[in-house]
Short mmCIF file of C-alpha atoms in Angstrom, two decimals:
data_model
loop_
_atom_site.label_atom_id
_atom_site.label_comp_id
_atom_site.label_asym_id
_atom_site.label_seq_id
_atom_site.Cartn_x
_atom_site.Cartn_y
_atom_site.Cartn_z
CA MET A 1 9.36 -0.24 -34.53
CA ASN A 2 9.35 -3.23 -32.18
CA PHE A 3 7.30 -3.61 -28.97
CA SER A 4 10.72 -3.90 -27.07
CA GLU A 5 11.60 -0.27 -27.97
CA TYR A 6 8.30 0.93 -26.43
CA PHE A 7 8.66 -1.03 -23.16
CA PRO A 8 11.38 0.48 -21.12
CA ILE A 9 11.98 -2.42 -18.77
CA TRP A 10 12.42 -5.00 -21.65
CA ASP A 11 15.92 -5.51 -21.02
CA GLN A 12 15.22 -6.33 -17.43
CA LEU A 13 12.93 -9.21 -18.17
CA ALA A 14 13.95 -12.89 -18.28
CA PRO A 15 13.72 -14.55 -21.78
CA GLY A 16 10.63 -16.46 -20.74
CA GLN A 17 8.96 -13.34 -19.59
CA ARG A 18 9.68 -11.64 -22.90
CA GLU A 19 8.18 -14.50 -24.79
CA ALA A 20 4.98 -14.57 -22.82
CA LEU A 21 4.55 -10.90 -23.24
CA SER A 22 5.37 -10.72 -27.01
CA GLY A 23 3.34 -13.89 -27.69
CA SER A 24 0.29 -12.37 -26.24
CA LEU A 25 0.29 -8.97 -27.87
CA VAL A 26 -2.58 -7.93 -30.00
CA SER A 27 -1.89 -5.08 -32.44
CA ARG A 28 -4.73 -2.83 -33.27
CA ALA A 29 -5.26 0.30 -35.51
CA VAL A 30 -8.36 2.36 -34.71
CA LYS A 31 -9.86 5.43 -36.06
CA LYS A 32 -10.45 8.72 -34.32
CA GLY A 33 -13.48 8.50 -32.11
CA THR A 34 -13.33 4.70 -31.36
CA VAL A 35 -14.33 3.82 -27.86
CA LEU A 36 -11.54 1.60 -26.61
CA HIS A 37 -12.78 0.87 -23.08
CA GLY A 38 -15.67 1.78 -21.06
CA GLY A 39 -19.11 0.99 -19.88
CA GLY A 40 -18.49 -1.46 -17.05
CA THR A 41 -15.92 -3.70 -18.82
CA ASP A 42 -12.88 -4.06 -16.67
CA CYS A 43 -10.59 -6.45 -18.63
CA THR A 44 -9.99 -4.85 -22.05
CA GLY A 45 -6.19 -5.23 -21.33
CA LEU A 46 -3.50 -2.74 -21.07
CA LEU A 47 -3.11 -0.25 -23.96
CA LEU A 48 0.34 0.75 -25.24
CA VAL A 49 0.21 3.59 -27.63
CA LYS A 50 2.44 3.11 -30.75
CA SER A 51 1.16 6.30 -32.33
CA GLY A 52 -1.94 8.61 -32.16
CA GLN A 53 -3.62 10.03 -29.01
CA LEU A 54 -6.03 8.48 -26.56
CA ARG A 55 -8.23 10.31 -24.05
CA ALA A 56 -9.24 9.15 -20.63
CA PHE A 57 -12.36 10.56 -18.97
CA ILE A 58 -15.09 9.89 -16.47
CA LEU A 59 -18.90 10.17 -17.34
CA SER A 60 -21.62 11.21 -14.86
CA LYS A 61 -25.05 9.40 -14.81
CA GLU A 62 -26.31 12.39 -16.81
CA GLY A 63 -23.72 11.84 -19.54
CA ARG A 64 -21.50 14.77 -18.56
CA GLU A 65 -17.76 14.23 -19.09
CA VAL A 66 -14.44 15.40 -17.61
CA THR A 67 -11.03 14.54 -19.00
CA LEU A 68 -8.54 12.82 -16.70
CA TYR A 69 -5.62 12.77 -18.91
CA ARG A 70 -4.43 11.99 -22.41
CA LEU A 71 -2.18 9.26 -23.63
CA PHE A 72 0.47 9.73 -26.27
CA ASP A 73 3.20 7.69 -28.04
CA ARG A 74 4.79 5.09 -25.73
CA ASP A 75 2.22 5.78 -22.83
CA LEU A 76 0.75 2.76 -21.26
CA CYS A 77 -2.75 2.67 -20.05
CA LEU A 78 -3.32 0.63 -16.87
CA PHE A 79 -6.99 1.44 -16.05
CA SER A 80 -8.29 -0.38 -19.03
CA ALA A 81 -7.08 -3.43 -17.18
CA SER A 82 -8.57 -2.78 -13.84
CA CYS A 83 -9.33 -6.35 -13.29
CA MET A 84 -5.61 -6.94 -12.60
CA MET A 85 -5.77 -5.23 -9.24
CA ARG A 86 -8.58 -5.55 -6.93
CA SER A 87 -7.98 -2.08 -5.48
CA ILE A 88 -8.92 -0.26 -8.63
CA GLN A 89 -12.49 0.55 -7.87
CA PHE A 90 -13.49 3.13 -10.55
CA ASP A 91 -14.45 3.30 -14.10
CA ILE A 92 -13.06 5.33 -16.79
CA THR A 93 -13.78 5.53 -20.55
CA ILE A 94 -10.95 5.66 -23.08
CA THR A 95 -11.43 6.76 -26.66
CA ALA A 96 -9.02 7.35 -29.57
CA GLU A 97 -8.74 11.21 -30.03
CA LYS A 98 -6.84 10.67 -33.14
CA ASP A 99 -6.31 7.76 -35.60
CA SER A 100 -4.19 5.56 -33.39
CA GLU A 101 -2.06 2.32 -33.42
CA LEU A 102 -1.81 0.32 -30.24
CA TRP A 103 -0.77 -2.83 -28.58
CA ILE A 104 -3.20 -4.53 -26.30
CA ILE A 105 -1.50 -6.56 -23.42
CA PRO A 106 -3.78 -9.09 -21.88
CA ALA A 107 -4.43 -8.20 -18.13
CA ASP A 108 -3.67 -11.86 -16.94
CA VAL A 109 -0.45 -11.99 -18.85
CA TYR A 110 0.61 -8.46 -17.38
CA LYS A 111 -0.51 -9.46 -13.79
CA ARG A 112 1.59 -12.54 -13.83
CA LEU A 113 4.53 -10.46 -15.21
CA MET A 114 4.24 -8.15 -12.28
CA GLU A 115 4.10 -10.95 -9.88
CA GLN A 116 7.33 -12.40 -11.22
CA SER A 117 9.18 -9.34 -11.95
CA ALA A 118 9.96 -6.54 -9.29
CA ALA A 119 11.14 -4.39 -12.35
CA ALA A 120 7.59 -4.85 -13.98
CA ALA A 121 5.88 -4.08 -10.76
CA ASN A 122 7.94 -0.97 -9.99
CA TYR A 123 7.48 0.36 -13.55
CA THR A 124 3.85 -0.12 -13.11
CA ASN A 125 3.94 1.78 -9.82
CA GLU A 126 5.79 4.67 -11.62
CA ILE A 127 3.05 4.74 -14.22
CA MET A 128 0.24 4.75 -11.64
CA ALA A 129 1.94 7.45 -9.79
CA ALA A 130 2.23 9.64 -12.93
CA ARG A 131 -1.55 9.31 -13.62
CA PHE A 132 -2.18 9.94 -10.03
CA SER A 133 -0.26 13.19 -10.30
CA GLU A 134 -2.38 14.17 -13.38
CA VAL A 135 -5.44 13.47 -11.46
CA MET A 136 -4.22 15.47 -8.44
CA TRP A 137 -3.59 18.40 -10.70
CA LEU A 138 -7.14 18.12 -12.02
CA ILE A 139 -8.55 18.13 -8.49
CA GLU A 140 -6.63 21.26 -7.63
CA GLN A 141 -7.92 22.83 -10.92
CA ILE A 142 -11.49 21.95 -10.22
CA MET A 143 -11.35 23.04 -6.49
CA TRP A 144 -9.40 26.17 -6.57
CA ASN A 145 -9.07 27.46 -10.14
CA ARG A 146 -11.56 29.75 -11.84
CA MET A 147 -13.12 28.56 -15.07
CA ASP A 148 -11.43 31.39 -17.03
CA ARG A 149 -7.97 30.10 -16.13
CA ARG A 150 -9.06 26.46 -16.78
CA VAL A 151 -10.11 27.47 -20.33
CA ALA A 152 -6.87 29.39 -20.85
CA ALA A 153 -4.83 26.24 -19.60
CA PHE A 154 -6.73 24.01 -21.80
CA LEU A 155 -6.31 26.11 -25.00
CA LEU A 156 -2.54 26.32 -24.30
CA GLU A 157 -2.28 22.70 -23.83
CA GLU A 158 -4.37 21.84 -26.86
CA SER A 159 -2.28 24.26 -28.95
CA ALA A 160 1.00 22.58 -27.77
CA ILE A 161 -0.45 19.06 -28.55
CA GLU A 162 -1.51 20.22 -31.99
CA GLY A 163 1.45 22.26 -32.79
CA ALA A 164 -0.91 24.97 -34.04
CA ARG A 165 -2.49 28.25 -32.99
CA ARG A 166 -5.84 27.69 -34.77
CA LEU A 167 -7.82 24.91 -33.09
CA SER A 168 -10.78 23.09 -34.71
CA ILE A 169 -12.82 22.62 -31.76
CA THR A 170 -16.27 23.24 -30.63
CA HIS A 171 -17.44 24.76 -27.32
CA GLU A 172 -19.17 21.55 -26.50
CA THR A 173 -15.95 19.58 -26.72
CA ILE A 174 -14.19 22.03 -24.58
CA ALA A 175 -17.03 21.78 -21.98
CA ASN A 176 -16.63 17.92 -22.11
CA HIS A 177 -13.00 18.16 -21.38
CA LEU A 178 -13.52 20.55 -18.41
CA GLY A 179 -16.57 18.86 -17.02
CA THR A 180 -18.83 22.06 -17.41
CA HIS A 181 -21.59 23.22 -19.61
CA ARG A 182 -21.37 24.62 -23.12
CA GLU A 183 -22.77 27.92 -22.12
CA VAL A 184 -20.20 28.40 -19.51
CA VAL A 185 -17.37 27.77 -22.07
CA THR A 186 -18.95 30.14 -24.56
CA ARG A 187 -19.11 32.92 -21.94
CA MET A 188 -15.48 32.35 -21.00
CA LEU A 189 -14.38 32.33 -24.74
CA ARG A 190 -16.18 35.64 -25.39
CA TYR A 191 -14.50 37.06 -22.44
CA LEU A 192 -11.04 35.96 -23.69
CA GLN A 193 -11.96 37.32 -27.19
CA SER A 194 -12.91 40.63 -25.75
CA GLU A 195 -9.53 40.79 -24.09
CA GLY A 196 -7.84 40.10 -27.34
CA MET A 197 -6.49 36.76 -26.27
CA VAL A 198 -8.43 34.59 -28.80
CA LYS A 199 -10.54 34.96 -32.06
CA LEU A 200 -13.49 32.84 -32.38
CA SER A 201 -15.15 31.67 -35.50
CA ARG A 202 -17.38 28.76 -36.61
CA SER A 203 -16.02 25.67 -34.69
CA THR A 204 -12.48 27.24 -34.46
CA VAL A 205 -10.72 29.11 -31.67
CA GLU A 206 -7.47 30.85 -32.68
CA LEU A 207 -4.97 31.81 -30.09
CA LEU A 208 -3.86 35.47 -30.62
CA ASP A 209 -1.99 36.27 -27.50
CA GLU A 210 -0.42 33.34 -25.89
CA LYS A 211 1.54 35.52 -23.38
CA LYS A 212 -1.65 36.97 -22.09
CA LEU A 213 -3.24 33.51 -21.95
CA THR A 214 -0.20 32.12 -20.10
CA ALA A 215 -0.40 35.05 -17.67
CA LEU A 216 -4.02 34.25 -16.90
CA ARG A 217 -3.42 30.57 -16.57
CA ASP A 218 -0.58 31.19 -14.07
CA MET A 219 -2.14 34.07 -12.27
CA MET B 1 1.47 -6.13 18.49
CA ASN B 2 4.37 -6.64 16.26
CA PHE B 3 5.13 -4.78 13.04
CA SER B 4 4.94 -8.18 11.16
CA GLU B 5 1.24 -8.39 12.07
CA TYR B 6 0.62 -5.05 10.40
CA PHE B 7 2.59 -5.76 7.23
CA PRO B 8 0.59 -8.24 5.18
CA ILE B 9 3.48 -9.38 2.91
CA TRP B 10 6.02 -9.87 5.80
CA ASP B 11 5.81 -13.71 5.22
CA GLN B 12 6.91 -13.18 1.57
CA LEU B 13 10.07 -11.32 2.49
CA ALA B 14 13.55 -12.80 2.76
CA PRO B 15 15.12 -12.78 6.16
CA GLY B 16 17.58 -9.98 5.08
CA GLN B 17 14.73 -7.80 3.82
CA ARG B 18 12.81 -8.38 7.07
CA GLU B 19 15.92 -7.28 9.18
CA ALA B 20 16.51 -4.17 6.98
CA LEU B 21 12.90 -3.28 7.49
CA SER B 22 12.58 -3.88 11.24
CA GLY B 23 15.92 -2.26 12.02
CA SER B 24 14.98 0.90 10.26
CA LEU B 25 11.50 1.42 11.89
CA VAL B 26 10.80 4.48 14.04
CA SER B 27 7.92 4.26 16.42
CA ARG B 28 6.12 7.36 17.12
CA ALA B 29 3.12 8.47 19.32
CA VAL B 30 1.47 11.75 18.31
CA LYS B 31 -1.29 13.92 19.74
CA LYS B 32 -4.36 14.89 17.72
CA GLY B 33 -3.63 17.80 15.53
CA THR B 34 0.16 17.02 14.96
CA VAL B 35 1.17 17.75 11.34
CA LEU B 36 2.89 14.55 10.32
CA HIS B 37 3.78 15.53 6.70
CA GLY B 38 3.42 18.63 4.52
CA GLY B 39 4.80 21.98 3.44
CA GLY B 40 7.17 20.99 0.72
CA THR B 41 8.95 18.12 2.48
CA ASP B 42 8.98 14.92 0.44
CA CYS B 43 10.85 12.39 2.45
CA THR B 44 9.12 12.16 5.80
CA GLY B 45 8.96 8.29 5.19
CA LEU B 46 6.03 5.90 5.00
CA LEU B 47 3.53 6.07 7.78
CA LEU B 48 2.01 2.76 8.99
CA VAL B 49 -0.92 3.40 11.35
CA LYS B 50 -0.87 1.25 14.53
CA SER B 51 -3.75 2.99 16.03
CA GLY B 52 -5.55 6.21 15.71
CA GLN B 53 -6.64 8.22 12.56
CA LEU B 54 -4.75 10.38 10.08
CA ARG B 55 -6.14 12.77 7.56
CA ALA B 56 -4.63 13.38 4.16
CA PHE B 57 -5.73 16.67 2.48
CA ILE B 58 -4.50 19.41 -0.08
CA LEU B 59 -4.20 23.00 0.58
CA SER B 60 -4.88 25.84 -1.88
CA LYS B 61 -2.56 28.96 -1.93
CA GLU B 62 -5.35 30.81 -0.04
CA GLY B 63 -5.27 28.19 2.75
CA ARG B 64 -8.41 26.29 1.64
CA GLU B 65 -8.48 22.67 2.35
CA VAL B 66 -10.16 19.45 0.95
CA THR B 67 -9.95 15.96 2.37
CA LEU B 68 -8.48 13.35 0.13
CA TYR B 69 -8.78 10.36 2.43
CA ARG B 70 -8.38 9.00 5.91
CA LEU B 71 -5.98 6.54 7.25
CA PHE B 72 -7.02 4.00 10.05
CA ASP B 73 -5.30 1.02 11.81
CA ARG B 74 -3.05 -0.96 9.53
CA ASP B 75 -3.20 1.63 6.84
CA LEU B 76 0.06 2.59 5.05
CA CYS B 77 0.60 6.02 3.72
CA LEU B 78 2.94 6.25 0.64
CA PHE B 79 2.57 9.92 -0.22
CA SER B 80 4.49 10.99 2.82
CA ALA B 81 7.44 9.46 1.07
CA SER B 82 7.03 10.76 -2.32
CA CYS B 83 10.75 10.97 -2.85
CA MET B 84 10.79 7.33 -3.46
CA MET B 85 9.02 7.64 -6.80
CA ARG B 86 9.91 10.28 -9.22
CA SER B 87 6.36 10.36 -10.76
CA ILE B 88 4.69 11.31 -7.61
CA GLN B 89 4.35 15.03 -8.44
CA PHE B 90 1.97 16.49 -5.90
CA ASP B 91 2.06 17.54 -2.30
CA ILE B 92 -0.33 16.50 0.41
CA THR B 93 -0.53 17.38 4.05
CA ILE B 94 -1.11 14.77 6.75
CA THR B 95 -2.34 15.39 10.12
CA ALA B 96 -3.32 13.11 13.18
CA GLU B 97 -7.07 13.46 13.54
CA LYS B 98 -6.88 11.61 16.74
CA ASP B 99 -4.15 10.58 19.14
CA SER B 100 -2.23 8.12 16.99
CA GLU B 101 0.61 5.55 17.29
CA LEU B 102 2.61 5.00 14.09
CA TRP B 103 5.73 3.43 12.63
CA ILE B 104 7.74 5.41 10.21
CA ILE B 105 9.52 3.49 7.45
CA PRO B 106 12.45 5.42 5.92
CA ALA B 107 11.73 5.97 2.10
CA ASP B 108 15.17 4.73 1.09
CA VAL B 109 14.70 1.41 2.87
CA TYR B 110 11.23 0.92 1.41
CA LYS B 111 12.41 1.84 -2.13
CA ARG B 112 15.16 -0.70 -1.79
CA LEU B 113 12.68 -3.35 -0.59
CA MET B 114 10.44 -2.55 -3.60
CA GLU B 115 13.33 -2.99 -6.05
CA GLN B 116 14.21 -6.34 -4.60
CA SER B 117 10.79 -7.89 -3.82
CA ALA B 118 8.11 -8.17 -6.51
CA ALA B 119 5.71 -8.90 -3.48
CA ALA B 120 6.51 -5.53 -2.00
CA ALA B 121 6.16 -3.55 -5.22
CA ASN B 122 2.84 -5.22 -5.93
CA TYR B 123 1.56 -4.58 -2.32
CA THR B 124 2.50 -0.96 -2.91
CA ASN B 125 0.68 -0.98 -6.18
CA GLU B 126 -2.42 -2.22 -4.48
CA ILE B 127 -2.15 0.56 -1.88
CA MET B 128 -1.70 3.26 -4.53
CA ALA B 129 -4.68 1.85 -6.42
CA ALA B 130 -6.86 2.04 -3.28
CA ARG B 131 -5.92 5.68 -2.68
CA PHE B 132 -6.39 6.44 -6.41
CA SER B 133 -9.87 4.95 -6.03
CA GLU B 134 -10.61 7.15 -3.18
CA VAL B 135 -9.39 10.26 -5.05
CA MET B 136 -11.56 9.32 -8.07
CA TRP B 137 -14.49 9.04 -5.86
CA LEU B 138 -13.66 12.62 -4.57
CA ILE B 139 -13.51 13.91 -8.17
CA GLU B 140 -16.81 12.44 -8.95
CA GLN B 141 -18.31 13.98 -5.88
CA ILE B 142 -16.90 17.43 -6.65
CA MET B 143 -17.94 17.31 -10.25
CA TRP B 144 -21.37 15.79 -10.25
CA ASN B 145 -22.71 15.89 -6.80
CA ARG B 146 -24.58 18.75 -5.20
CA MET B 147 -23.23 19.90 -1.85
CA ASP B 148 -26.28 18.89 0.14
CA ARG B 149 -25.60 15.28 -0.81
CA ARG B 150 -21.84 15.77 -0.05
CA VAL B 151 -22.60 16.98 3.49
CA ALA B 152 -25.18 14.11 3.99
CA ALA B 153 -22.31 11.59 2.80
CA PHE B 154 -19.80 13.27 5.10
CA LEU B 155 -21.97 13.14 8.12
CA LEU B 156 -22.83 9.61 7.66
CA GLU B 157 -19.12 8.63 7.09
CA GLU B 158 -18.15 10.55 10.16
CA SER B 159 -20.91 8.96 12.18
CA ALA B 160 -19.69 5.52 11.10
CA ILE B 161 -16.07 6.28 11.93
CA GLU B 162 -17.00 7.64 15.44
CA GLY B 163 -19.66 4.94 16.13
CA ALA B 164 -21.71 7.80 17.26
CA ARG B 165 -24.77 9.86 16.16
CA ARG B 166 -23.80 12.92 17.90
CA LEU B 167 -20.76 14.57 16.29
CA SER B 168 -18.59 17.19 17.98
CA ILE B 169 -17.64 19.10 14.87
CA THR B 170 -17.74 22.75 13.66
CA HIS B 171 -19.16 23.97 10.35
CA GLU B 172 -15.54 25.26 9.63
CA THR B 173 -14.13 21.73 10.01
CA ILE B 174 -16.94 20.25 7.64
CA ALA B 175 -16.13 23.03 5.16
CA ASN B 176 -12.33 22.18 5.24
CA HIS B 177 -13.11 18.44 4.64
CA LEU B 178 -15.34 19.26 1.71
CA GLY B 179 -13.30 22.21 0.23
CA THR B 180 -16.02 24.68 0.52
CA HIS B 181 -16.75 27.79 2.59
CA ARG B 182 -18.20 27.64 6.22
CA GLU B 183 -21.38 29.72 5.01
CA VAL B 184 -22.21 27.08 2.50
CA VAL B 185 -22.00 24.34 5.05
CA THR B 186 -24.04 26.27 7.48
CA ARG B 187 -26.79 26.77 4.84
CA MET B 188 -26.75 23.00 4.06
CA LEU B 189 -26.95 22.00 7.72
CA ARG B 190 -29.73 24.32 8.25
CA TYR B 191 -31.60 22.82 5.32
CA LEU B 192 -30.95 19.34 6.72
CA GLN B 193 -32.27 20.46 10.15
CA SER B 194 -35.45 21.85 8.56
CA GLU B 195 -36.07 18.49 6.97
CA GLY B 196 -35.66 16.81 10.24
CA MET B 197 -32.51 14.88 9.27
CA VAL B 198 -30.16 16.53 11.85
CA LYS B 199 -30.31 18.58 14.94
CA LEU B 200 -27.72 21.49 15.33
CA SER B 201 -26.41 22.91 18.58
CA ARG B 202 -23.13 24.73 19.54
CA SER B 203 -20.30 22.82 17.87
CA THR B 204 -22.30 19.51 17.49
CA VAL B 205 -24.41 18.00 14.86
CA GLU B 206 -26.65 15.20 15.85
CA LEU B 207 -28.03 12.70 13.15
CA LEU B 208 -31.67 12.14 13.74
CA ASP B 209 -32.71 10.39 10.52
CA GLU B 210 -30.02 8.33 9.01
CA LYS B 211 -32.48 6.72 6.60
CA LYS B 212 -33.48 10.11 5.04
CA LEU B 213 -29.69 11.12 4.96
CA THR B 214 -28.72 7.93 3.19
CA ALA B 215 -31.56 8.33 0.72
CA LEU B 216 -30.32 11.96 0.13
CA ARG B 217 -26.69 10.85 -0.40
CA ASP B 218 -27.65 7.93 -2.82
CA MET B 219 -30.27 10.02 -4.74
#
């Protein structure tokens, strides 16, 4: 597949803009676990996911994590190129959650494109608005939702992403997604198990009753 | 003062774009407490603050609140016109925190402007990134910061906005800003009072030791 098929506004760009863009692309294949962006760097470039799965999260001083959003095929990550907009005043970390293939677009090339092309700038606006919406959802979850519902929501989402009811995941990893402590997750999972919604075994969580989990999530 | 002086990219617009914009503006003066946007409406229009102070917050089903950000002179509010971008998938409420004067820009006019003008689209990008940064700061506060530090940070911010050390504010209002319960705020304020940082009296909080409050906030 070509880059043009992954970049929805390709047809709206002028020939010179297309050349500048495709001439600057770096293709990269990364293993699961690779840290793609983070730790004070601000000009990694924009990441366009060809295949695989990335995770964007924030880190506290003490090393606690909370997942902001995931990126899948065709998603474009702006915040790994925060140097291109002076109003982006926060740091996120991005890692590959699965083996992934990406294109990296240099921040300066993309910035120039946005300045020249209203289509590119508006496309970027839509992407930022979509991430903003995910982060607003997260705030609502953190503020108003009890942890048992957040664990239920996470398990259902994870199961949908993996297309599997049996998830290989540790309590520690779930805690890092949700920004809480392992002990809290263990307590919640045991509660869900006692209600017959999941079955726990070593490093796996099996979803037994998705209907009940969904009801809990949407309560 | 003219609208052109409040809209930084005015000089970069074509004459026709300027006409469309100024011809569509609605000027409005609102009293403190007026709800400007919220409750499922999505096309109030963009709000440009001439003078005064607005507050953007989210509401839980149970009526709890948490402040996302404030808007001051020259600030432009995009999310009161969420119909202009399909990726904005969240609802916020906006109220006047002080008597305010505003311009309202119709969403369809602004959307057309963004489609035509890369400058307008990039300006909008910067504004969204600035709000995104404020919301990311909020997530970090909620996730990692203890409530005593959040109360200290809020009092210092409020004191800076008002240019006063003596704040007329109820514990309930502080709780609504921070997304917590009144009782929690009362407990925190009493602790700050016992440490000599503030002095409490009926509906007022006086900052006595800004240095200690700042140290607590930045701890």
